[in-house]
């Protein structure tokens, strides 16, 4: 099964290396996402990519290197999506809102990427943790920078903003994972739940006060 | 190395099975926490426990079963600690506060347990995910029940409380992991950061309003 003929280019010899690498990585993300790292086979990745195994080895190395390259690429795309979603001129709540929307939009549109990034890579540990920790670190820095910009003028010490950024990223990861199993919830809804939790806080929610985006 | 002579009982034959099993599990948690699942050896567990390998196999099975038994025991202890920390008669914020305190106290006092539960078991995936997911599910239910008790009278739909409970548990896990690398932060401080994030919300924190426990 699963030879995807449509993805096989007609004139394989002429494609520039970057196009070929993109094909390989696209195929690898799909296969790793579906079968997990251990059960994914280079044969299937080769078939889905329409690229021979020797060429995959030459371009991107063996399975472990290929998986690391997938994590690196998807993590970069995710962090860029979040950073691109934040509008620096907006008030802090709207900056966070746009960042959360961008995060959940990425997860919703790139479910395979998220599955590889979060579920597969986390469950492999070892050599891939470094790539993942790098991604988490960049996401935490983004949130931390937002908190520091909004909060330091009020005397909140920066170690607490780092810790809160860590907590917020963990909350987002956990909720994104839950969302994969509840795909009927709209992206905007899941983002607003997290926004309400971390911006309004449960105290306000218990009192019946919730956060809504300001009209733009 | 690492034969821990002090833990070896003097009269090995006379101990009842439950005591022997506890010794084995204590030793296994310590060794798994230190070396990770793959690098942990049954020889070392046998040495640390002062129990022969054939007896370990007879009582608790092979390495995989032993690891699963560790996760099950530590997860049960953790969930019991949290459930025991919550005081049902207290107002919702104090219930959450006591639950968070109990969680971070467990992590702080049982760092090896937390390392096995969260870092090692997560990075193994496979047969251990089920044990772990069971634990997370129980923790999520505890938080969800608290949110439902406090919030449903104000019309917050229960799917959002489940999602917020998932997010809160993810925030706690992420922060606990961060705390392992920042052991200089007192337990009460790290708990109050998470409490402020999820109870007051960043909106109030940006305004300079923070949460403090009511005197008891």
CSV table of C-alpha atoms in Angstrom, one decimal:
chain,number,residue,atom,x,y,z
A,1,UNK,CA,0.0,0.0,0.0
A,2,UNK,CA,0.7,3.7,0.3
A,3,UNK,CA,2.8,4.3,-2.8
A,4,UNK,CA,1.6,7.8,-3.6
A,5,UNK,CA,2.0,7.9,-7.3
A,6,UNK,CA,0.8,11.5,-7.5
A,7,UNK,CA,3.7,12.7,-5.4
A,8,UNK,CA,6.2,11.1,-7.6
A,9,UNK,CA,7.7,13.7,-10.0
A,10,UNK,CA,7.8,12.8,-13.6
A,11,UNK,CA,11.4,13.8,-14.2
A,12,UNK,CA,13.1,12.9,-11.0
A,13,UNK,CA,16.7,13.7,-12.2
A,14,UNK,CA,16.1,17.4,-12.8
A,15,UNK,CA,14.9,18.5,-9.4
A,16,UNK,CA,17.2,20.8,-7.4
A,17,UNK,CA,18.4,19.5,-4.1
A,18,UNK,CA,16.2,21.7,-2.0
A,19,UNK,CA,13.0,20.6,-3.7
A,20,UNK,CA,14.1,17.0,-3.3
A,21,UNK,CA,14.9,17.5,0.4
A,22,UNK,CA,11.5,19.1,0.9
A,23,UNK,CA,9.8,16.1,-0.8
A,24,UNK,CA,11.7,13.7,1.5
A,25,UNK,CA,10.9,15.7,4.7
A,26,UNK,CA,7.2,16.0,3.7
A,27,UNK,CA,7.0,12.2,3.2
A,28,UNK,CA,9.0,11.5,6.4
A,29,UNK,CA,6.7,13.7,8.5
A,30,UNK,CA,3.7,11.9,7.1
A,31,UNK,CA,5.1,8.4,7.7
A,32,UNK,CA,6.5,9.2,11.1
A,33,UNK,CA,3.3,10.8,12.2
A,34,UNK,CA,1.3,7.8,11.0
A,35,UNK,CA,3.5,4.9,12.3
A,36,UNK,CA,5.7,6.5,15.0
A,37,UNK,CA,9.4,6.6,14.9
A,38,UNK,CA,10.1,2.9,15.6
A,39,UNK,CA,7.6,1.5,13.1
A,40,UNK,CA,8.2,3.9,10.3
A,41,UNK,CA,10.2,2.3,7.5
A,42,UNK,CA,12.6,4.0,5.2
A,43,UNK,CA,11.1,2.0,2.4
A,44,UNK,CA,7.7,3.7,2.9
A,45,UNK,CA,9.3,7.1,3.2
A,46,UNK,CA,11.2,6.4,0.0
A,47,UNK,CA,7.9,5.3,-1.7
A,48,UNK,CA,5.9,8.3,-0.5
A,49,UNK,CA,8.6,10.8,-1.4
A,50,UNK,CA,9.3,9.2,-4.8
A,51,UNK,CA,13.0,9.4,-4.0
A,52,UNK,CA,15.3,6.4,-3.8
A,53,UNK,CA,16.6,5.3,-0.4
A,54,UNK,CA,20.3,5.9,-1.4
A,55,UNK,CA,19.4,9.4,-2.4
A,56,UNK,CA,17.6,9.9,1.0
A,57,UNK,CA,20.7,8.7,2.8
A,58,UNK,CA,22.9,10.9,0.7
A,59,UNK,CA,20.8,14.0,1.3
A,60,UNK,CA,19.5,13.7,4.8
A,61,UNK,CA,21.2,10.7,6.4
A,62,UNK,CA,19.7,7.6,8.1
A,63,UNK,CA,16.4,7.3,9.9
A,64,UNK,CA,17.6,9.0,13.1
A,65,UNK,CA,19.0,12.0,11.2
A,66,UNK,CA,15.9,12.2,9.1
A,67,UNK,CA,13.7,12.3,12.1
A,68,UNK,CA,15.8,15.0,13.7
A,69,UNK,CA,15.6,17.0,10.5
A,70,UNK,CA,11.8,16.6,10.6
A,71,UNK,CA,11.6,17.9,14.1
A,72,UNK,CA,14.0,20.8,13.3
A,73,UNK,CA,12.0,21.9,10.3
A,74,UNK,CA,8.5,21.5,11.9
A,75,UNK,CA,9.7,23.2,15.1
A,76,UNK,CA,11.1,26.1,13.1
A,77,UNK,CA,7.8,26.5,11.2
A,78,UNK,CA,5.8,26.4,14.4
A,79,UNK,CA,7.9,29.0,16.2
A,80,UNK,CA,7.9,31.2,13.1
A,81,UNK,CA,4.1,30.9,12.9
A,82,UNK,CA,3.7,32.0,16.5
A,83,UNK,CA,6.2,34.8,16.2
A,84,UNK,CA,4.5,35.9,13.0
A,85,UNK,CA,1.1,35.9,14.7
A,86,UNK,CA,2.2,38.2,17.5
A,87,UNK,CA,1.6,41.9,16.6
A,88,UNK,CA,4.1,43.9,18.6
A,89,UNK,CA,2.1,47.1,18.5
A,90,UNK,CA,-1.1,45.5,20.0
A,91,UNK,CA,-1.9,45.6,23.7
A,92,UNK,CA,-0.5,42.6,25.7
A,93,UNK,CA,-3.7,40.6,25.8
A,94,UNK,CA,-4.2,40.9,22.1
A,95,UNK,CA,-0.5,40.0,21.5
A,96,UNK,CA,-1.0,36.8,23.6
A,97,UNK,CA,-4.4,36.2,21.9
A,98,UNK,CA,-2.8,36.4,18.4
A,99,UNK,CA,0.1,34.1,19.5
A,100,UNK,CA,-2.3,31.5,20.9
A,101,UNK,CA,-4.4,31.7,17.7
A,102,UNK,CA,-1.3,31.2,15.6
A,103,UNK,CA,-0.3,28.2,17.7
A,104,UNK,CA,-3.6,26.5,17.6
A,105,UNK,CA,-4.0,27.3,13.9
A,106,UNK,CA,-0.6,25.6,13.2
A,107,UNK,CA,-1.6,22.6,15.2
A,108,UNK,CA,-5.0,22.4,13.5
A,109,UNK,CA,-3.7,22.8,10.0
A,110,UNK,CA,-0.5,20.7,10.5
A,111,UNK,CA,-1.8,17.9,12.7
A,112,UNK,CA,0.9,15.5,11.3
A,113,UNK,CA,3.6,18.0,12.2
A,114,UNK,CA,2.3,18.4,15.7
A,115,UNK,CA,2.0,14.7,16.2
A,116,UNK,CA,5.6,14.2,15.1
A,117,UNK,CA,6.8,17.1,17.2
A,118,UNK,CA,5.0,16.5,20.3
A,119,UNK,CA,3.8,12.9,20.6
A,120,UNK,CA,6.4,11.0,18.6
A,121,UNK,CA,9.5,13.1,19.5
A,122,UNK,CA,8.5,13.2,23.1
A,123,UNK,CA,8.0,9.5,23.3
A,124,UNK,CA,11.4,8.8,21.7
A,125,UNK,CA,13.5,10.9,24.0
A,126,UNK,CA,17.2,10.5,23.6
A,127,UNK,CA,18.9,12.3,20.6
A,128,UNK,CA,15.7,14.1,19.7
A,129,UNK,CA,15.1,15.8,23.0
A,130,UNK,CA,17.7,18.4,22.2
A,131,UNK,CA,15.8,19.6,19.1
A,132,UNK,CA,12.6,19.6,21.0
A,133,UNK,CA,14.0,21.4,24.0
A,134,UNK,CA,15.4,24.0,21.6
A,135,UNK,CA,11.9,24.5,20.2
A,136,UNK,CA,10.3,24.7,23.6
A,137,UNK,CA,13.0,27.1,24.7
A,138,UNK,CA,12.2,29.5,21.8
A,139,UNK,CA,8.5,29.3,22.5
A,140,UNK,CA,9.1,30.0,26.2
A,141,UNK,CA,11.3,32.9,25.3
A,142,UNK,CA,8.5,34.4,23.1
A,143,UNK,CA,6.0,34.2,26.0
A,144,UNK,CA,8.5,35.4,28.6
A,145,UNK,CA,9.4,38.4,26.5
A,146,UNK,CA,5.7,39.3,26.2
A,147,UNK,CA,5.2,38.9,30.0
A,148,UNK,CA,8.4,40.9,30.8
A,149,UNK,CA,7.2,43.7,28.4
A,150,UNK,CA,3.8,43.8,30.1
A,151,UNK,CA,4.7,43.1,33.7
A,152,UNK,CA,8.1,44.3,34.7
A,153,UNK,CA,6.9,47.9,35.1
A,154,UNK,CA,4.7,46.6,37.9
A,155,UNK,CA,7.6,44.9,39.7
A,156,UNK,CA,7.0,41.3,38.8
A,157,UNK,CA,10.4,39.6,39.1
A,158,UNK,CA,11.7,38.0,35.9
A,159,UNK,CA,12.2,34.5,37.3
A,160,UNK,CA,8.5,34.3,37.9
A,161,UNK,CA,7.8,35.4,34.4
A,162,UNK,CA,10.1,32.7,33.1
A,163,UNK,CA,8.3,30.1,35.2
A,164,UNK,CA,4.9,31.4,34.1
A,165,UNK,CA,6.0,31.2,30.5
A,166,UNK,CA,7.1,27.6,31.1
A,167,UNK,CA,3.7,26.9,32.7
A,168,UNK,CA,1.8,28.6,29.8
A,169,UNK,CA,3.7,26.6,27.2
A,170,UNK,CA,3.0,23.4,29.0
A,171,UNK,CA,-0.7,24.3,29.2
A,172,UNK,CA,-0.7,25.0,25.4
A,173,UNK,CA,1.0,21.7,24.6
A,174,UNK,CA,-1.3,19.7,26.9
A,175,UNK,CA,-4.4,21.4,25.4
A,176,UNK,CA,-3.2,20.9,21.9
A,177,UNK,CA,-2.8,17.3,22.5
A,178,UNK,CA,-6.3,17.1,24.0
A,179,UNK,CA,-7.6,19.0,20.9
A,180,UNK,CA,-6.2,16.3,18.6
A,181,UNK,CA,-8.7,13.9,20.3
A,182,UNK,CA,-11.5,16.5,20.2
A,183,UNK,CA,-11.3,17.8,16.6
A,184,UNK,CA,-14.9,19.0,16.7
A,185,UNK,CA,-14.0,22.0,18.9
A,186,UNK,CA,-13.2,25.0,16.7
A,187,UNK,CA,-9.7,26.5,16.8
A,188,UNK,CA,-11.0,29.8,18.0
A,189,UNK,CA,-12.9,28.2,20.9
A,190,UNK,CA,-9.9,26.1,22.2
A,191,UNK,CA,-7.7,29.2,21.9
A,192,UNK,CA,-10.3,31.3,23.9
A,193,UNK,CA,-10.4,28.7,26.6
A,194,UNK,CA,-6.7,28.9,27.2
A,195,UNK,CA,-6.8,32.7,26.9
A,196,UNK,CA,-9.4,32.9,29.5
A,197,UNK,CA,-7.6,30.5,31.8
A,198,UNK,CA,-4.3,32.3,31.7
A,199,UNK,CA,-5.4,35.9,31.1
A,200,UNK,CA,-8.6,36.2,33.1
A,201,UNK,CA,-7.8,33.4,35.5
A,202,UNK,CA,-10.2,30.9,37.1
A,203,UNK,CA,-11.0,33.5,39.8
A,204,UNK,CA,-12.7,35.8,37.3
A,205,UNK,CA,-14.2,32.8,35.4
A,206,UNK,CA,-15.8,31.6,38.6
A,207,UNK,CA,-17.3,35.1,39.1
A,208,UNK,CA,-18.7,34.8,35.6
A,209,UNK,CA,-16.3,37.3,34.0
A,210,UNK,CA,-14.6,36.2,30.7
A,211,UNK,CA,-12.2,37.7,28.2
A,212,UNK,CA,-13.3,38.6,24.7
A,213,UNK,CA,-11.0,40.0,22.0
A,214,UNK,CA,-11.3,43.7,21.3
A,215,UNK,CA,-12.7,44.4,17.9
A,216,UNK,CA,-10.0,45.3,15.3
B,1,UNK,CA,29.6,0.4,42.1
B,2,UNK,CA,26.4,1.3,43.9
B,3,UNK,CA,25.8,-1.8,46.0
B,4,UNK,CA,24.0,-0.1,48.9
B,5,UNK,CA,24.9,-2.4,51.7
B,6,UNK,CA,22.8,-0.5,54.2
B,7,UNK,CA,19.7,-1.3,52.4
B,8,UNK,CA,20.4,-5.1,52.4
B,9,UNK,CA,18.4,-6.7,55.1
B,10,UNK,CA,20.2,-9.0,57.5
B,11,UNK,CA,17.7,-11.8,57.4
B,12,UNK,CA,16.5,-11.9,53.8
B,13,UNK,CA,14.5,-15.1,54.1
B,14,UNK,CA,12.0,-13.9,56.7
B,15,UNK,CA,10.6,-10.8,55.1
B,16,UNK,CA,6.9,-11.0,54.1
B,17,UNK,CA,6.2,-10.6,50.4
B,18,UNK,CA,4.8,-7.0,50.6
B,19,UNK,CA,7.9,-5.8,52.4
B,20,UNK,CA,10.1,-7.4,49.8
B,21,UNK,CA,8.1,-5.9,46.9
B,22,UNK,CA,8.3,-2.5,48.5
B,23,UNK,CA,12.1,-2.9,48.7
B,24,UNK,CA,12.3,-3.9,45.1
B,25,UNK,CA,10.1,-1.0,43.9
B,26,UNK,CA,12.0,1.5,46.0
B,27,UNK,CA,15.3,0.3,44.5
B,28,UNK,CA,13.8,0.2,41.0
B,29,UNK,CA,12.5,3.8,41.2
B,30,UNK,CA,15.9,5.0,42.4
B,31,UNK,CA,17.8,3.1,39.6
B,32,UNK,CA,15.3,4.0,36.8
B,33,UNK,CA,15.4,7.7,37.9
B,34,UNK,CA,19.1,7.8,37.9
B,35,UNK,CA,19.9,5.9,34.6
B,36,UNK,CA,16.6,6.0,32.6
B,37,UNK,CA,14.7,2.9,31.6
B,38,UNK,CA,17.0,1.7,28.8
B,39,UNK,CA,20.3,2.0,30.8
B,40,UNK,CA,18.9,0.7,34.1
B,41,UNK,CA,20.1,-2.8,34.8
B,42,UNK,CA,18.3,-5.5,36.7
B,43,UNK,CA,21.7,-6.3,38.3
B,44,UNK,CA,21.8,-2.9,39.9
B,45,UNK,CA,18.2,-3.0,41.0
B,46,UNK,CA,18.9,-6.4,42.6
B,47,UNK,CA,22.0,-5.0,44.3
B,48,UNK,CA,20.2,-1.9,45.6
B,49,UNK,CA,17.2,-3.8,46.8
B,50,UNK,CA,19.2,-6.6,48.3
B,51,UNK,CA,16.9,-9.1,46.6
B,52,UNK,CA,18.1,-11.7,44.1
B,53,UNK,CA,17.2,-11.3,40.5
B,54,UNK,CA,15.2,-14.6,40.4
B,55,UNK,CA,13.1,-13.3,43.3
B,56,UNK,CA,12.5,-10.0,41.5
B,57,UNK,CA,11.3,-11.9,38.4
B,58,UNK,CA,9.1,-14.1,40.5
B,59,UNK,CA,7.5,-11.2,42.5
B,60,UNK,CA,7.3,-8.4,39.9
B,61,UNK,CA,8.3,-9.8,36.6
B,62,UNK,CA,10.9,-8.6,34.1
B,63,UNK,CA,12.2,-5.1,33.6
B,64,UNK,CA,9.2,-3.8,31.6
B,65,UNK,CA,6.7,-5.1,34.2
B,66,UNK,CA,8.8,-3.7,37.0
B,67,UNK,CA,8.9,-0.3,35.3
B,68,UNK,CA,5.1,-0.4,34.8
B,69,UNK,CA,4.7,-1.3,38.5
B,70,UNK,CA,6.9,1.7,39.5
B,71,UNK,CA,4.8,4.0,37.4
B,72,UNK,CA,1.6,2.6,38.8
B,73,UNK,CA,2.7,2.9,42.4
B,74,UNK,CA,4.2,6.4,42.1
B,75,UNK,CA,1.3,7.7,40.1
B,76,UNK,CA,-1.1,6.4,42.8
B,77,UNK,CA,0.9,8.0,45.5
B,78,UNK,CA,0.9,11.3,43.6
B,79,UNK,CA,-2.8,11.4,42.9
B,80,UNK,CA,-3.5,10.4,46.5
B,81,UNK,CA,-1.3,13.2,47.7
B,82,UNK,CA,-3.1,15.7,45.6
B,83,UNK,CA,-6.6,14.4,46.5
B,84,UNK,CA,-5.5,14.3,50.2
B,85,UNK,CA,-4.3,17.9,50.0
B,86,UNK,CA,-7.6,19.3,48.7
B,87,UNK,CA,-10.0,20.3,51.5
B,88,UNK,CA,-13.5,20.0,50.2
B,89,UNK,CA,-15.0,22.5,52.7
B,90,UNK,CA,-12.6,25.3,51.7
B,91,UNK,CA,-13.5,28.0,49.1
B,92,UNK,CA,-12.5,27.1,45.5
B,93,UNK,CA,-9.3,29.1,45.4
B,94,UNK,CA,-8.1,27.6,48.7
B,95,UNK,CA,-9.0,24.1,47.4
B,96,UNK,CA,-6.9,24.7,44.3
B,97,UNK,CA,-4.1,26.2,46.3
B,98,UNK,CA,-3.9,23.2,48.6
B,99,UNK,CA,-4.0,20.9,45.6
B,100,UNK,CA,-1.1,22.7,44.0
B,101,UNK,CA,0.8,22.8,47.2
B,102,UNK,CA,0.3,19.0,47.6
B,103,UNK,CA,1.5,18.4,44.0
B,104,UNK,CA,4.6,20.5,44.3
B,105,UNK,CA,5.4,19.1,47.8
B,106,UNK,CA,5.2,15.6,46.3
B,107,UNK,CA,7.5,16.6,43.4
B,108,UNK,CA,9.9,18.3,45.8
B,109,UNK,CA,10.1,15.5,48.3
B,110,UNK,CA,9.9,12.6,45.7
B,111,UNK,CA,12.1,14.0,42.9
B,112,UNK,CA,13.1,10.5,41.9
B,113,UNK,CA,9.4,9.5,41.6
B,114,UNK,CA,8.6,12.5,39.5
B,115,UNK,CA,11.6,11.9,37.3
B,116,UNK,CA,10.5,8.3,36.7
B,117,UNK,CA,6.9,9.3,36.2
B,118,UNK,CA,7.3,12.2,34.0
B,119,UNK,CA,10.6,12.3,32.3
B,120,UNK,CA,11.4,8.6,32.0
B,121,UNK,CA,8.0,7.2,31.4
B,122,UNK,CA,7.1,9.9,28.9
B,123,UNK,CA,10.3,9.4,27.0
B,124,UNK,CA,9.6,5.6,26.8
B,125,UNK,CA,6.1,5.8,25.4
B,126,UNK,CA,4.7,2.4,24.3
B,127,UNK,CA,3.5,0.1,27.1
B,128,UNK,CA,3.9,2.7,29.8
B,129,UNK,CA,1.8,5.4,28.2
B,130,UNK,CA,-1.3,3.7,29.4
B,131,UNK,CA,-0.3,3.8,33.1
B,132,UNK,CA,0.7,7.5,32.7
B,133,UNK,CA,-2.4,8.5,30.8
B,134,UNK,CA,-4.4,6.9,33.6
B,135,UNK,CA,-2.6,9.0,36.1
B,136,UNK,CA,-3.1,12.2,34.1
B,137,UNK,CA,-6.7,11.3,33.6
B,138,UNK,CA,-7.2,11.1,37.4
B,139,UNK,CA,-5.4,14.4,38.0
B,140,UNK,CA,-7.5,16.0,35.3
B,141,UNK,CA,-10.7,14.7,36.8
B,142,UNK,CA,-9.7,16.1,40.2
B,143,UNK,CA,-9.2,19.6,38.7
B,144,UNK,CA,-12.2,19.3,36.5
B,145,UNK,CA,-14.5,18.4,39.4
B,146,UNK,CA,-13.2,21.4,41.3
B,147,UNK,CA,-13.9,23.7,38.3
B,148,UNK,CA,-17.3,22.2,37.7
B,149,UNK,CA,-18.2,22.6,41.4
B,150,UNK,CA,-17.1,26.3,41.3
B,151,UNK,CA,-18.1,27.3,37.9
B,152,UNK,CA,-21.2,25.5,36.6
B,153,UNK,CA,-23.6,27.7,38.6
B,154,UNK,CA,-22.3,30.6,36.4
B,155,UNK,CA,-23.1,28.7,33.2
B,156,UNK,CA,-19.6,27.8,32.1
B,157,UNK,CA,-20.1,24.7,29.9
B,158,UNK,CA,-18.4,21.5,31.1
B,159,UNK,CA,-16.4,20.8,28.0
B,160,UNK,CA,-14.5,24.0,28.7
B,161,UNK,CA,-13.8,23.0,32.2
B,162,UNK,CA,-12.4,19.7,31.0
B,163,UNK,CA,-10.2,21.5,28.6
B,164,UNK,CA,-9.1,24.0,31.2
B,165,UNK,CA,-8.3,21.1,33.6
B,166,UNK,CA,-6.2,19.6,30.9
B,167,UNK,CA,-4.4,22.9,30.4
B,168,UNK,CA,-3.8,23.3,34.1
B,169,UNK,CA,-2.4,19.8,34.5
B,170,UNK,CA,-0.1,20.5,31.5
B,171,UNK,CA,1.0,23.7,33.1
B,172,UNK,CA,1.7,22.0,36.4
B,173,UNK,CA,3.8,19.2,34.7
B,174,UNK,CA,5.8,21.7,32.7
B,175,UNK,CA,6.5,23.9,35.7
B,176,UNK,CA,7.4,20.9,37.9
B,177,UNK,CA,9.9,19.8,35.3
B,178,UNK,CA,11.3,23.4,35.2
B,179,UNK,CA,11.5,23.3,39.0
B,180,UNK,CA,13.7,20.2,38.9
B,181,UNK,CA,16.3,22.3,37.2
B,182,UNK,CA,15.7,25.3,39.6
B,183,UNK,CA,15.7,23.6,43.0
B,184,UNK,CA,16.6,26.9,44.7
B,185,UNK,CA,13.0,28.1,44.3
B,186,UNK,CA,11.0,27.3,47.4
B,187,UNK,CA,8.0,25.0,46.9
B,188,UNK,CA,5.5,27.6,48.1
B,189,UNK,CA,6.9,30.1,45.7
B,190,UNK,CA,6.6,27.9,42.6
B,191,UNK,CA,3.1,26.9,43.7
B,192,UNK,CA,2.1,30.5,44.1
B,193,UNK,CA,3.4,31.4,40.6
B,194,UNK,CA,1.1,28.7,39.1
B,195,UNK,CA,-1.8,29.8,41.4
B,196,UNK,CA,-1.4,33.4,40.3
B,197,UNK,CA,-1.2,32.4,36.7
B,198,UNK,CA,-4.3,30.2,36.6
B,199,UNK,CA,-6.4,31.9,39.4
B,200,UNK,CA,-5.7,35.6,39.0
B,201,UNK,CA,-4.7,35.4,35.3
B,202,UNK,CA,-2.0,37.5,33.6
B,203,UNK,CA,-4.5,40.3,33.1
B,204,UNK,CA,-4.6,40.9,36.8
B,205,UNK,CA,-0.9,40.3,37.2
B,206,UNK,CA,-0.2,42.9,34.6
B,207,UNK,CA,-2.3,45.3,36.5
B,208,UNK,CA,-0.3,44.5,39.6
B,209,UNK,CA,-3.0,42.5,41.4
B,210,UNK,CA,-1.9,39.1,42.8
B,211,UNK,CA,-3.4,36.3,44.7
B,212,UNK,CA,-2.5,35.5,48.3
B,213,UNK,CA,-3.8,32.6,50.4
B,214,UNK,CA,-6.4,33.6,53.0
B,215,UNK,CA,-5.1,33.1,56.6
B,216,UNK,CA,-6.4,29.9,58.1
